[in-house]
Tab-separated table of C-alpha atoms in Angstrom:
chain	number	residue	atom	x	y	z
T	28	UNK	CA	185.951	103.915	67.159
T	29	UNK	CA	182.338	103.440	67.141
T	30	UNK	CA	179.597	105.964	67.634
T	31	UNK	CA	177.744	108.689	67.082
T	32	UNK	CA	179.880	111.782	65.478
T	33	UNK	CA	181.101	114.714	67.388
T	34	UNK	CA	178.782	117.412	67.142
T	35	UNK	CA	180.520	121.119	66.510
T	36	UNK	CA	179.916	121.520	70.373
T	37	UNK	CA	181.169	118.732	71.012
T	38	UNK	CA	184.184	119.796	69.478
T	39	UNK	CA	184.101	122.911	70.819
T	40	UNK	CA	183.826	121.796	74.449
T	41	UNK	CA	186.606	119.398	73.901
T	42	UNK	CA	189.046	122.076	72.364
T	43	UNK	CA	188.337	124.648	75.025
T	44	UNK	CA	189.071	121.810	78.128
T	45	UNK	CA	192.190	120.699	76.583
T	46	UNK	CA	193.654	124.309	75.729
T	47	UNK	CA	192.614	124.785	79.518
T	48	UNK	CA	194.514	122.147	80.490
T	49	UNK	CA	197.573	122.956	78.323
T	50	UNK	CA	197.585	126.791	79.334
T	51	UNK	CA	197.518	125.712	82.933
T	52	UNK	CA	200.015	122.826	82.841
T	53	UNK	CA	197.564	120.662	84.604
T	54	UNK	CA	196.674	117.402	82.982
T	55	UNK	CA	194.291	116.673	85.814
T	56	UNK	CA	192.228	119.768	85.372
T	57	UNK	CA	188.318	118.548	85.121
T	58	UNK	CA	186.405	120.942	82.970
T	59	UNK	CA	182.820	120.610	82.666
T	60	UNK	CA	179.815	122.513	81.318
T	61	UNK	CA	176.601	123.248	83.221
T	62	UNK	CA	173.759	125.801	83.664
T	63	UNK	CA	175.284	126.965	86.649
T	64	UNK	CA	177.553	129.713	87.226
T	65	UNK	CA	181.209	129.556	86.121
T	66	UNK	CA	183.534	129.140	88.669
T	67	UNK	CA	186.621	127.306	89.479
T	68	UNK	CA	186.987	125.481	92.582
T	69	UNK	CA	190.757	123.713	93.003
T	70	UNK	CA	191.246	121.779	89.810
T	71	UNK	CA	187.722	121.747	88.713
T	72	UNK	CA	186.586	124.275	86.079
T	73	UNK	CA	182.694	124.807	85.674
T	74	UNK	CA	181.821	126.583	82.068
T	75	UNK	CA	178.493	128.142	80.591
T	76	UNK	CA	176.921	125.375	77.988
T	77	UNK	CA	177.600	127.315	74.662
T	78	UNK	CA	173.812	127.336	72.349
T	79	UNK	CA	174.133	124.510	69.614
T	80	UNK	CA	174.562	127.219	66.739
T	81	UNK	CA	177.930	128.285	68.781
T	82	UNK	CA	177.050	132.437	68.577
T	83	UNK	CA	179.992	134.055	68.037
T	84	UNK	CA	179.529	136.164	71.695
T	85	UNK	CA	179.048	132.594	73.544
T	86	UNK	CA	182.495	131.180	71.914
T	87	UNK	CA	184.454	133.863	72.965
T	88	UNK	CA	182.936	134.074	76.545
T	89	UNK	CA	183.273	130.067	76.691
T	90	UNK	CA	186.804	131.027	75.450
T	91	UNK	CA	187.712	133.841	77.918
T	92	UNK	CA	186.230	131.909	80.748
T	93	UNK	CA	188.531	128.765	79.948
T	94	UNK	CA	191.611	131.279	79.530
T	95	UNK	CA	191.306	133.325	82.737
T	96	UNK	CA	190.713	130.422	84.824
T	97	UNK	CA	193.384	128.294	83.395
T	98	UNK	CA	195.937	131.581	83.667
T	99	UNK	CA	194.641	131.735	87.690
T	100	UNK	CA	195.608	128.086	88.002
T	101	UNK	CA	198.971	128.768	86.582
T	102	UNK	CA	200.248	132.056	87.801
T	103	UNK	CA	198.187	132.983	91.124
T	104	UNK	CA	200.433	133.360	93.944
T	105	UNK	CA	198.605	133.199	97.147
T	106	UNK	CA	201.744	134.702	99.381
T	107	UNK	CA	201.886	137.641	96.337
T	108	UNK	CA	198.193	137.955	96.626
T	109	UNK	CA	198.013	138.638	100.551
């Protein structure tokens, strides 16, 4: 493979979407980083871009973020919820 190298965001982006994916059992999960606010929407997961020294704060809100949502899309139970 050809290309420019992974950058440790990069890497970090990648790990956090596919342990999101994995902890939700949903291989179609999209997960995707953006100024906006986080949210989750279906199967689409919307994160904070972490800063390009990866703070130790941003990782583990990047981290959180990806776990709660990806625990939502496994266990939430509508009918238990109403």
């Amino acid at each position: 493979m050809t290309g420019k190298p992974e950058t440790p965001v990069d890497v970090f982006k990648r790990s956090v979407a596919a342990a999101m994916r994995a902890v939700a059992h949903d291989r179609e999960l999209q997960v995707s980083y953006g100024p906006e606010t986080p949210g989750l929407r279906g199967n689409k997961a919307r994160l904070p871009i972490p800063a390009r020294d990866l703070p130790a704060e941003e990782v583990a809100q990047g981290r959180g973020g990806g776990d709660s949502f990806a625990l939502r899309l496994r266990y939430h139970d509508v009918k238990v919820h109403n």
